[in-house]
């Protein structure tokens, strides 16, 4: 292509703190912006004519911008089934919202999924498989990386965590879907360990399970700390403060916190979900319930060889989702879909 492809990024993901989608958006835009030899990027408030509208969140105003004059790409960070256990709203309103989400996905010319496990359900919902592409998230090693031990000790002190504690970190919005109740139960079974949860009620009282979870946050077990929603530029410190990441979510998308923790070489313990198998391979510890989680936490906190094994596996996750590899995928993707749809729609630059 003789001149740069102009891409308008449409997102409200950064308007709500503590969302992994916001982190993924910032990383993706920064990565594509670096490819300045072939792309020109416009974000919110920036003027300029675009060739591609890349919709990152399903706002009605962004849906309206998907027209015949542009090639319209939508990023699918969730499918309707993953919304269950996230928001608390009347059933009728919830069903209407789900239908709106599906119709918005179908209106786009092209779909990008962050997890290949999303492709079959999207096809079942009526999206065309030939218009769906899997492109993984990535995390910058400049932003997420191991810190010196002296600095880690200072971080622990700032959060009131003992220097010699074994810290089990949980991340994400405090909601039923994230498995917070199981996290608390495992903490109760391991009073000798310190459990720290970074995240809060990003959607306030609309959060599913809000009342029960709020009581726990207000009066947690002695070995549990809820440190609230942490700004992203401070999360590398939190990952370094921890000894492992434990996320017992019942459903997930492509959790950025897993990649971020992996960049600090922290072992990762997750619920055994199908959606992880194609993106994390066998590079993480997994169990199905509280008994299994308890067993894994006890072993990782007491067996140095076992801990080293999973620390090394996290390093493999970090290497696989390298910035360079994902950048090459985007460099191929945007020109390809623009050429395809410009011909179909008769778009002339």
mmCIF file of N, CA and C in Angstrom, residues 246-345:
data_model
loop_
_atom_site.group_PDB
_atom_site.id
_atom_site.type_symbol
_atom_site.label_atom_id
_atom_site.label_comp_id
_atom_site.label_asym_id
_atom_site.label_seq_id
_atom_site.Cartn_x
_atom_site.Cartn_y
_atom_site.Cartn_z
ATOM 1 N N UNK A 246 -3.327 -16.567 41.865
ATOM 2 C CA UNK A 246 -4.400 -17.556 42.000
ATOM 3 C C UNK A 246 -5.702 -16.905 41.546
ATOM 4 N N UNK A 247 -6.222 -17.379 40.403
ATOM 5 C CA UNK A 247 -7.458 -16.832 39.853
ATOM 6 C C UNK A 247 -8.465 -17.960 39.618
ATOM 7 N N UNK A 248 -9.403 -18.154 40.557
ATOM 8 C CA UNK A 248 -10.367 -19.254 40.429
ATOM 9 C C UNK A 248 -11.634 -18.890 39.663
ATOM 10 N N UNK A 249 -11.517 -18.065 38.627
ATOM 11 C CA UNK A 249 -12.674 -17.617 37.846
ATOM 12 C C UNK A 249 -13.438 -18.797 37.254
ATOM 13 N N UNK A 250 -14.765 -18.635 37.184
ATOM 14 C CA UNK A 250 -15.619 -19.661 36.583
ATOM 15 C C UNK A 250 -15.708 -19.498 35.067
ATOM 16 N N UNK A 251 -15.508 -18.297 34.587
ATOM 17 C CA UNK A 251 -15.438 -18.048 33.148
ATOM 18 C C UNK A 251 -14.522 -16.859 32.942
ATOM 19 N N UNK A 252 -13.806 -16.863 31.826
ATOM 20 C CA UNK A 252 -12.843 -15.804 31.569
ATOM 21 C C UNK A 252 -12.783 -15.510 30.085
ATOM 22 N N UNK A 253 -12.022 -14.514 29.747
ATOM 23 C CA UNK A 253 -11.829 -14.106 28.363
ATOM 24 C C UNK A 253 -10.383 -14.436 28.001
ATOM 25 N N UNK A 254 -9.527 -13.465 28.092
ATOM 26 C CA UNK A 254 -8.089 -13.698 27.983
ATOM 27 C C UNK A 254 -7.489 -12.785 29.040
ATOM 28 N N UNK A 255 -7.398 -13.257 30.279
ATOM 29 C CA UNK A 255 -7.018 -12.375 31.385
ATOM 30 C C UNK A 255 -5.620 -11.775 31.227
ATOM 31 N N UNK A 256 -5.573 -10.452 31.128
ATOM 32 C CA UNK A 256 -4.291 -9.771 31.012
ATOM 33 C C UNK A 256 -3.439 -10.007 32.256
ATOM 34 N N UNK A 257 -4.086 -10.144 33.404
ATOM 35 C CA UNK A 257 -3.330 -10.324 34.647
ATOM 36 C C UNK A 257 -2.488 -11.587 34.625
ATOM 37 N N UNK A 258 -2.909 -12.607 33.878
ATOM 38 C CA UNK A 258 -2.118 -13.827 33.768
ATOM 39 C C UNK A 258 -0.806 -13.534 33.032
ATOM 40 N N UNK A 259 -0.904 -12.818 31.916
ATOM 41 C CA UNK A 259 0.304 -12.465 31.170
ATOM 42 C C UNK A 259 1.192 -11.539 31.984
ATOM 43 N N UNK A 260 0.574 -10.615 32.707
ATOM 44 C CA UNK A 260 1.344 -9.665 33.508
ATOM 45 C C UNK A 260 2.091 -10.376 34.633
ATOM 46 N N UNK A 261 1.418 -11.317 35.293
ATOM 47 C CA UNK A 261 2.070 -12.090 36.355
ATOM 48 C C UNK A 261 3.171 -12.974 35.780
ATOM 49 N N UNK A 262 2.910 -13.547 34.603
ATOM 50 C CA UNK A 262 3.899 -14.415 33.954
ATOM 51 C C UNK A 262 5.171 -13.645 33.632
ATOM 52 N N UNK A 263 5.039 -12.364 33.287
ATOM 53 C CA UNK A 263 6.220 -11.551 32.984
ATOM 54 C C UNK A 263 7.092 -11.338 34.212
ATOM 55 N N UNK A 264 6.513 -11.548 35.392
ATOM 56 C CA UNK A 264 7.293 -11.477 36.627
ATOM 57 C C UNK A 264 7.701 -12.870 37.102
ATOM 58 N N UNK A 265 7.462 -13.874 36.245
ATOM 59 C CA UNK A 265 7.835 -15.270 36.523
ATOM 60 C C UNK A 265 7.150 -15.833 37.752
ATOM 61 N N UNK A 266 5.905 -15.426 37.993
ATOM 62 C CA UNK A 266 5.142 -15.956 39.124
ATOM 63 C C UNK A 266 4.317 -17.158 38.685
ATOM 64 N N UNK A 267 4.344 -18.259 39.434
ATOM 65 C CA UNK A 267 3.484 -19.396 39.111
ATOM 66 C C UNK A 267 2.022 -18.974 39.072
ATOM 67 N N UNK A 268 1.258 -19.606 38.195
ATOM 68 C CA UNK A 268 -0.151 -19.251 38.000
ATOM 69 C C UNK A 268 -1.018 -20.472 38.293
ATOM 70 N N UNK A 269 -2.024 -20.284 39.161
ATOM 71 C CA UNK A 269 -2.993 -21.334 39.482
ATOM 72 C C UNK A 269 -4.370 -20.852 39.033
ATOM 73 N N UNK A 270 -5.017 -21.660 38.176
ATOM 74 C CA UNK A 270 -6.309 -21.291 37.613
ATOM 75 C C UNK A 270 -7.306 -22.433 37.749
ATOM 76 N N UNK A 271 -8.584 -22.096 37.618
ATOM 77 C CA UNK A 271 -9.592 -23.141 37.526
ATOM 78 C C UNK A 271 -9.403 -23.863 36.193
ATOM 79 N N UNK A 272 -9.671 -25.135 36.164
ATOM 80 C CA UNK A 272 -9.480 -25.944 34.953
ATOM 81 C C UNK A 272 -10.616 -25.668 33.969
ATOM 82 N N UNK A 273 -10.423 -24.674 33.115
ATOM 83 C CA UNK A 273 -11.422 -24.274 32.126
ATOM 84 C C UNK A 273 -10.912 -24.572 30.718
ATOM 85 N N UNK A 274 -11.825 -24.980 29.839
ATOM 86 C CA UNK A 274 -11.441 -25.301 28.460
ATOM 87 C C UNK A 274 -10.797 -24.110 27.751
ATOM 88 N N UNK A 275 -11.269 -22.912 28.064
ATOM 89 C CA UNK A 275 -10.799 -21.737 27.320
ATOM 90 C C UNK A 275 -9.319 -21.455 27.517
ATOM 91 N N UNK A 276 -8.718 -21.975 28.602
ATOM 92 C CA UNK A 276 -7.287 -21.746 28.825
ATOM 93 C C UNK A 276 -6.408 -22.686 28.002
ATOM 94 N N UNK A 277 -6.961 -23.825 27.597
ATOM 95 C CA UNK A 277 -6.138 -24.888 27.029
ATOM 96 C C UNK A 277 -5.442 -24.489 25.724
ATOM 97 N N UNK A 278 -6.124 -23.687 24.908
ATOM 98 C CA UNK A 278 -5.550 -23.295 23.619
ATOM 99 C C UNK A 278 -4.648 -22.080 23.707
ATOM 100 N N UNK A 279 -4.646 -21.403 24.864
ATOM 101 C CA UNK A 279 -3.840 -20.180 24.962
ATOM 102 C C UNK A 279 -2.704 -20.278 25.978
ATOM 103 N N UNK A 280 -2.858 -21.176 26.971
ATOM 104 C CA UNK A 280 -1.827 -21.311 28.003
ATOM 105 C C UNK A 280 -1.178 -22.688 28.007
ATOM 106 N N UNK A 281 -1.695 -23.579 27.166
ATOM 107 C CA UNK A 281 -1.133 -24.919 27.001
ATOM 108 C C UNK A 281 -1.048 -25.624 28.360
ATOM 109 N N UNK A 282 0.137 -26.136 28.728
ATOM 110 C CA UNK A 282 0.238 -26.786 30.047
ATOM 111 C C UNK A 282 1.169 -25.988 30.959
ATOM 112 N N UNK A 283 1.219 -24.687 30.728
ATOM 113 C CA UNK A 283 2.167 -23.842 31.451
ATOM 114 C C UNK A 283 1.564 -23.190 32.694
ATOM 115 N N UNK A 284 0.598 -23.830 33.309
ATOM 116 C CA UNK A 284 -0.029 -23.284 34.511
ATOM 117 C C UNK A 284 -0.575 -24.431 35.354
ATOM 118 N N UNK A 285 -0.699 -24.192 36.654
ATOM 119 C CA UNK A 285 -1.305 -25.178 37.544
ATOM 120 C C UNK A 285 -2.816 -25.017 37.480
ATOM 121 N N UNK A 286 -3.549 -26.107 37.524
ATOM 122 C CA UNK A 286 -5.010 -26.023 37.395
ATOM 123 C C UNK A 286 -5.697 -27.047 38.294
ATOM 124 N N UNK A 287 -6.842 -26.655 38.815
ATOM 125 C CA UNK A 287 -7.679 -27.531 39.617
ATOM 126 C C UNK A 287 -9.137 -27.170 39.388
ATOM 127 N N UNK A 288 -10.048 -28.016 39.878
ATOM 128 C CA UNK A 288 -11.469 -27.842 39.581
ATOM 129 C C UNK A 288 -12.283 -27.246 40.720
ATOM 130 N N UNK A 289 -11.766 -27.361 41.966
ATOM 131 C CA UNK A 289 -12.585 -26.925 43.097
ATOM 132 C C UNK A 289 -11.706 -26.496 44.264
ATOM 133 N N UNK A 290 -12.359 -26.121 45.360
ATOM 134 C CA UNK A 290 -11.636 -25.607 46.522
ATOM 135 C C UNK A 290 -10.637 -26.620 47.064
ATOM 136 N N UNK A 291 -11.024 -27.888 47.129
ATOM 137 C CA UNK A 291 -10.093 -28.912 47.632
ATOM 138 C C UNK A 291 -8.827 -28.970 46.777
ATOM 139 N N UNK A 292 -9.012 -28.911 45.453
ATOM 140 C CA UNK A 292 -7.857 -28.947 44.554
ATOM 141 C C UNK A 292 -7.008 -27.688 44.661
ATOM 142 N N UNK A 293 -7.669 -26.531 44.729
ATOM 143 C CA UNK A 293 -6.934 -25.263 44.876
ATOM 144 C C UNK A 293 -6.110 -25.266 46.163
ATOM 145 N N UNK A 294 -6.727 -25.749 47.224
ATOM 146 C CA UNK A 294 -6.046 -25.805 48.524
ATOM 147 C C UNK A 294 -4.787 -26.666 48.436
ATOM 148 N N UNK A 295 -4.922 -27.810 47.777
ATOM 149 C CA UNK A 295 -3.785 -28.724 47.623
ATOM 150 C C UNK A 295 -2.648 -28.052 46.846
ATOM 151 N N UNK A 296 -2.992 -27.360 45.746
ATOM 152 C CA UNK A 296 -1.978 -26.713 44.921
ATOM 153 C C UNK A 296 -1.296 -25.554 45.646
ATOM 154 N N UNK A 297 -2.080 -24.751 46.352
ATOM 155 C CA UNK A 297 -1.508 -23.625 47.087
ATOM 156 C C UNK A 297 -0.542 -24.130 48.156
ATOM 157 N N UNK A 298 -0.939 -25.192 48.851
ATOM 158 C CA UNK A 298 -0.068 -25.763 49.888
ATOM 159 C C UNK A 298 1.234 -26.276 49.280
ATOM 160 N N UNK A 299 1.136 -26.925 48.120
ATOM 161 C CA UNK A 299 2.343 -27.488 47.511
ATOM 162 C C UNK A 299 3.251 -26.387 46.968
ATOM 163 N N UNK A 300 2.660 -25.389 46.278
ATOM 164 C CA UNK A 300 3.470 -24.313 45.720
ATOM 165 C C UNK A 300 4.155 -23.491 46.810
ATOM 166 N N UNK A 301 3.525 -23.403 47.973
ATOM 167 C CA UNK A 301 4.090 -22.602 49.059
ATOM 168 C C UNK A 301 5.088 -23.367 49.921
ATOM 169 N N UNK A 302 5.188 -24.690 49.712
ATOM 170 C CA UNK A 302 6.055 -25.494 50.580
ATOM 171 C C UNK A 302 7.089 -26.338 49.836
ATOM 172 N N UNK A 303 6.938 -26.480 48.536
ATOM 173 C CA UNK A 303 7.824 -27.336 47.747
ATOM 174 C C UNK A 303 8.634 -26.468 46.776
ATOM 175 N N UNK A 304 9.877 -26.117 47.097
ATOM 176 C CA UNK A 304 10.681 -25.225 46.249
ATOM 177 C C UNK A 304 10.866 -25.732 44.823
ATOM 178 N N UNK A 305 11.038 -27.038 44.646
ATOM 179 C CA UNK A 305 11.236 -27.584 43.301
ATOM 180 C C UNK A 305 9.968 -27.440 42.469
ATOM 181 N N UNK A 306 8.825 -27.698 43.096
ATOM 182 C CA UNK A 306 7.537 -27.567 42.402
ATOM 183 C C UNK A 306 7.288 -26.110 42.038
ATOM 184 N N UNK A 307 7.621 -25.217 42.957
ATOM 185 C CA UNK A 307 7.468 -23.778 42.709
ATOM 186 C C UNK A 307 8.346 -23.348 41.529
ATOM 187 N N UNK A 308 9.582 -23.797 41.505
ATOM 188 C CA UNK A 308 10.517 -23.444 40.430
ATOM 189 C C UNK A 308 10.014 -23.937 39.079
ATOM 190 N N UNK A 309 9.398 -25.126 39.071
ATOM 191 C CA UNK A 309 8.860 -25.698 37.832
ATOM 192 C C UNK A 309 7.801 -24.775 37.225
ATOM 193 N N UNK A 310 6.884 -24.293 38.068
ATOM 194 C CA UNK A 310 5.797 -23.455 37.555
ATOM 195 C C UNK A 310 6.229 -22.008 37.335
ATOM 196 N N UNK A 311 7.278 -21.593 38.005
ATOM 197 C CA UNK A 311 7.859 -20.288 37.718
ATOM 198 C C UNK A 311 8.469 -20.303 36.317
ATOM 199 N N UNK A 312 9.131 -21.398 35.992
ATOM 200 C CA UNK A 312 9.727 -21.561 34.668
ATOM 201 C C UNK A 312 8.640 -21.624 33.591
ATOM 202 N N UNK A 313 7.526 -22.281 33.889
ATOM 203 C CA UNK A 313 6.423 -22.373 32.931
ATOM 204 C C UNK A 313 5.816 -20.997 32.669
ATOM 205 N N UNK A 314 5.736 -20.163 33.700
ATOM 206 C CA UNK A 314 5.240 -18.802 33.497
ATOM 207 C C UNK A 314 6.159 -18.031 32.557
ATOM 208 N N UNK A 315 7.454 -18.312 32.655
ATOM 209 C CA UNK A 315 8.401 -17.692 31.734
ATOM 210 C C UNK A 315 8.107 -18.065 30.297
ATOM 211 N N UNK A 316 7.635 -19.289 30.070
ATOM 212 C CA UNK A 316 7.280 -19.734 28.723
ATOM 213 C C UNK A 316 6.061 -18.976 28.204
ATOM 214 N N UNK A 317 5.095 -18.711 29.094
ATOM 215 C CA UNK A 317 3.918 -17.921 28.710
ATOM 216 C C UNK A 317 4.358 -16.533 28.244
ATOM 217 N N UNK A 318 5.239 -15.915 29.029
ATOM 218 C CA UNK A 318 5.713 -14.569 28.709
ATOM 219 C C UNK A 318 6.427 -14.534 27.363
ATOM 220 N N UNK A 319 7.230 -15.572 27.088
ATOM 221 C CA UNK A 319 7.976 -15.628 25.831
ATOM 222 C C UNK A 319 7.052 -15.837 24.639
ATOM 223 N N UNK A 320 6.067 -16.715 24.806
ATOM 224 C CA UNK A 320 5.148 -17.036 23.708
ATOM 225 C C UNK A 320 4.357 -15.809 23.278
ATOM 226 N N UNK A 321 3.906 -15.007 24.238
ATOM 227 C CA UNK A 321 3.115 -13.817 23.919
ATOM 228 C C UNK A 321 4.009 -12.585 23.863
ATOM 229 N N UNK A 322 5.038 -12.690 23.074
ATOM 230 C CA UNK A 322 5.988 -11.592 22.953
ATOM 231 C C UNK A 322 5.411 -10.473 22.092
ATOM 232 N N UNK A 323 5.864 -9.289 22.360
ATOM 233 C CA UNK A 323 5.442 -8.095 21.628
ATOM 234 C C UNK A 323 5.752 -8.219 20.133
ATOM 235 N N UNK A 324 6.923 -8.724 19.809
ATOM 236 C CA UNK A 324 7.359 -8.803 18.423
ATOM 237 C C UNK A 324 6.458 -9.722 17.590
ATOM 238 N N UNK A 325 6.091 -10.854 18.173
ATOM 239 C CA UNK A 325 5.254 -11.819 17.455
ATOM 240 C C UNK A 325 3.868 -11.239 17.167
ATOM 241 N N UNK A 326 3.260 -10.630 18.179
ATOM 242 C CA UNK A 326 1.912 -10.083 18.011
ATOM 243 C C UNK A 326 1.926 -8.876 17.063
ATOM 244 N N UNK A 327 2.993 -8.094 17.083
ATOM 245 C CA UNK A 327 3.104 -6.957 16.165
ATOM 246 C C UNK A 327 3.064 -7.416 14.711
ATOM 247 N N UNK A 328 3.737 -8.512 14.414
ATOM 248 C CA UNK A 328 3.746 -9.031 13.049
ATOM 249 C C UNK A 328 2.351 -9.459 12.604
ATOM 250 N N UNK A 329 1.574 -9.991 13.545
ATOM 251 C CA UNK A 329 0.208 -10.416 13.210
ATOM 252 C C UNK A 329 -0.642 -9.208 12.805
ATOM 253 N N UNK A 330 -0.546 -8.104 13.572
ATOM 254 C CA UNK A 330 -1.325 -6.904 13.247
ATOM 255 C C UNK A 330 -0.860 -6.269 11.934
ATOM 256 N N UNK A 331 0.427 -6.329 11.664
ATOM 257 C CA UNK A 331 0.950 -5.760 10.413
ATOM 258 C C UNK A 331 0.383 -6.496 9.196
ATOM 259 N N UNK A 332 0.113 -7.764 9.355
ATOM 260 C CA UNK A 332 -0.491 -8.534 8.263
ATOM 261 C C UNK A 332 -2.007 -8.365 8.228
ATOM 262 N N UNK A 333 -2.624 -8.264 9.410
ATOM 263 C CA UNK A 333 -4.085 -8.300 9.514
ATOM 264 C C UNK A 333 -4.773 -7.084 8.903
ATOM 265 N N UNK A 334 -4.415 -5.891 9.355
ATOM 266 C CA UNK A 334 -5.129 -4.693 8.900
ATOM 267 C C UNK A 334 -5.090 -4.499 7.379
ATOM 268 N N UNK A 335 -3.916 -4.591 6.724
ATOM 269 C CA UNK A 335 -3.899 -4.442 5.258
ATOM 270 C C UNK A 335 -4.727 -5.516 4.549
ATOM 271 N N UNK A 336 -4.698 -6.732 5.090
ATOM 272 C CA UNK A 336 -5.446 -7.825 4.452
ATOM 273 C C UNK A 336 -6.944 -7.582 4.490
ATOM 274 N N UNK A 337 -7.481 -7.246 5.673
ATOM 275 C CA UNK A 337 -8.935 -7.065 5.761
ATOM 276 C C UNK A 337 -9.375 -5.782 5.052
ATOM 277 N N UNK A 338 -8.493 -4.777 5.007
ATOM 278 C CA UNK A 338 -8.880 -3.557 4.281
ATOM 279 C C UNK A 338 -9.010 -3.861 2.781
ATOM 280 N N UNK A 339 -8.025 -4.544 2.239
ATOM 281 C CA UNK A 339 -8.067 -4.878 0.813
ATOM 282 C C UNK A 339 -9.310 -5.708 0.488
ATOM 283 N N UNK A 340 -9.598 -6.678 1.344
ATOM 284 C CA UNK A 340 -10.741 -7.575 1.145
ATOM 285 C C UNK A 340 -12.059 -6.794 1.089
ATOM 286 N N UNK A 341 -12.295 -5.943 2.108
ATOM 287 C CA UNK A 341 -13.590 -5.269 2.214
ATOM 288 C C UNK A 341 -13.678 -4.019 1.346
ATOM 289 N N UNK A 342 -12.560 -3.395 1.040
ATOM 290 C CA UNK A 342 -12.597 -2.248 0.122
ATOM 291 C C UNK A 342 -13.072 -2.707 -1.256
ATOM 292 N N UNK A 343 -12.670 -3.909 -1.639
ATOM 293 C CA UNK A 343 -13.110 -4.468 -2.920
ATOM 294 C C UNK A 343 -14.589 -4.825 -2.883
ATOM 295 N N UNK A 344 -15.035 -5.423 -1.762
ATOM 296 C CA UNK A 344 -16.432 -5.820 -1.629
ATOM 297 C C UNK A 344 -17.349 -4.599 -1.588
ATOM 298 N N UNK A 345 -16.932 -3.570 -0.852
ATOM 299 C CA UNK A 345 -17.774 -2.380 -0.658
ATOM 300 C C UNK A 345 -17.557 -1.292 -1.705
#
